[in-house]
XYZ file of C-alpha atoms in Angstrom:
164
model
C -5.119 120.747 23.516
C -5.789 124.062 25.303
C -5.474 122.350 28.666
C -2.147 120.795 27.791
C -0.822 124.133 26.443
C -1.893 125.929 29.618
C -0.315 123.175 31.748
C 2.892 123.483 29.752
C 2.994 127.274 30.271
C 2.358 126.879 34.015
C 5.151 124.320 34.292
C 7.529 126.547 32.321
C 6.730 129.619 34.463
C 7.098 127.558 37.659
C 10.486 126.243 36.512
C 11.697 129.766 35.695
C 10.555 131.034 39.090
C 12.357 128.157 40.820
C 15.507 128.817 38.836
C 15.445 132.536 39.738
C 14.793 131.693 43.379
C 17.638 129.186 43.321
C 19.967 131.805 41.839
C 19.031 134.342 44.531
C 19.611 131.750 47.256
C 22.959 130.829 45.751
C 24.003 134.480 45.820
C 23.257 134.690 49.545
C 25.372 131.616 50.395
C 29.156 131.869 50.275
C 30.704 130.025 47.373
C 32.288 126.732 48.337
C 36.056 126.817 48.604
C 37.907 125.489 45.622
C 39.997 122.531 46.685
C 43.126 121.892 44.663
C 45.403 118.966 45.103
C 48.860 119.883 46.362
C 51.581 119.254 43.832
C 53.411 116.003 44.318
C 56.588 116.548 46.326
C 59.740 116.563 44.254
C 62.094 113.845 45.380
C 65.278 115.313 46.819
C 68.432 114.437 44.958
C 70.247 111.606 46.686
C 73.308 112.714 48.591
C 76.612 112.310 46.831
C 78.918 110.228 49.004
C 82.485 111.559 49.260
C 83.742 107.986 48.705
C 81.913 107.723 45.360
C 84.473 106.596 42.751
C 82.791 108.875 40.189
C 83.867 111.989 42.095
C 87.053 113.896 41.405
C 88.901 116.205 43.780
C 91.068 119.216 42.990
C 92.859 121.161 45.723
C 93.850 124.797 45.271
C 95.278 126.256 48.467
C 92.756 125.845 51.266
C 89.880 124.880 48.919
C 89.041 121.435 47.543
C 86.540 121.323 44.686
C 84.528 118.113 44.370
C 83.025 117.294 40.963
C 81.042 114.546 39.325
C 81.930 114.733 35.673
C 81.936 118.443 34.891
C 79.344 119.311 37.525
C 80.498 120.724 40.840
C 79.093 118.846 43.822
C 80.731 120.836 46.638
C 83.701 122.790 47.850
C 85.439 121.972 51.115
C 87.552 124.748 52.616
C 89.872 124.552 55.599
C 88.652 127.552 57.594
C 90.912 127.119 60.599
C 93.289 124.656 62.194
C 94.797 124.688 65.670
C 97.770 122.568 66.569
C 99.017 121.846 70.097
C 101.948 119.678 71.220
C 99.931 116.440 70.929
C 96.489 117.375 69.652
C 94.805 119.286 66.861
C 91.455 120.615 65.727
C 90.143 121.834 62.404
C 87.076 123.613 61.080
C 86.045 123.073 57.487
C 83.357 124.926 55.552
C 81.353 122.784 53.151
C 79.443 124.528 50.366
C 77.295 121.851 48.775
C 75.608 122.386 45.424
C 73.582 119.247 46.141
C 73.356 117.030 49.220
C 76.807 115.717 50.091
C 77.980 113.250 52.741
C 81.451 113.280 54.293
C 82.890 110.623 56.578
C 85.020 112.452 59.206
C 86.870 109.208 59.952
C 88.642 109.648 56.606
C 90.480 112.750 57.815
C 93.920 112.261 59.331
C 96.423 114.404 61.188
C 99.957 113.489 60.183
C 102.473 114.059 62.972
C 106.203 114.752 63.097
C 107.053 111.070 63.629
C 104.979 109.909 60.639
C 101.971 108.645 62.580
C 98.477 109.031 61.133
C 96.055 110.131 63.841
C 92.282 109.683 63.647
C 89.657 112.261 64.642
C 87.249 111.786 67.529
C 84.306 112.124 65.117
C 83.420 108.904 63.317
C 79.844 109.225 62.052
C 79.236 110.421 58.483
C 77.857 113.948 58.205
C 75.249 114.795 55.567
C 75.201 118.344 54.256
C 72.129 119.612 52.436
C 72.511 121.998 49.528
C 73.975 125.187 51.003
C 76.757 125.946 53.459
C 77.651 123.965 56.554
C 80.511 123.436 58.976
C 82.480 120.327 59.829
C 84.448 120.442 63.098
C 87.122 117.842 63.724
C 89.152 117.180 66.846
C 92.227 115.034 67.179
C 92.570 114.826 70.979
C 95.675 112.634 71.186
C 98.387 112.553 68.580
C 101.580 110.522 68.978
C 103.810 113.492 68.261
C 103.574 117.111 67.147
C 100.819 117.492 64.450
C 102.177 118.712 61.110
C 99.356 118.444 58.538
C 95.701 117.572 58.027
C 94.876 115.120 55.258
C 91.642 113.901 53.667
C 91.451 110.577 51.844
C 87.742 110.117 50.994
C 88.398 107.313 48.483
C 90.436 104.686 50.310
C 92.106 103.171 47.252
C 93.284 106.564 45.947
C 95.691 109.256 47.025
C 94.706 112.027 49.415
C 92.188 114.470 48.001
C 93.720 117.202 50.158
C 96.634 117.886 52.444
C 96.722 121.098 54.428
C 100.151 121.645 55.910
C 100.756 123.491 59.110
């Protein structure tokens, strides 16, 4: 039994020495970098389409407020308009509370003879949350331009009319 007790003590002392040596070696090596998984990306809110039947429009002067229910989606403000004898241009500021898409083809310049004139821009413009600018040009009107109108929902009345 003495031999087995001595062998046990030798093994225990050897293990302690190895553990201390391992600790000293670990202190000399830099600690491995902690790798953390990146948080899953949050899906961006889908853009509200100006033609969405769930949206409502309220014009007050130069500003049109767009809402879905009681939540504001965006404001569209006529910043400037220039009218020539047979052409027009307009700059609108869009302040979107969430992504918002506007189809420029749904803007119209009404002229003195009652014609409705289309803009040169025809591709929908997507605005991210924040402030952006929409520039419209009406290069050829039939008669003198008198007002700018916006009818984003084709089966409803104009959401806005900005008179000259």
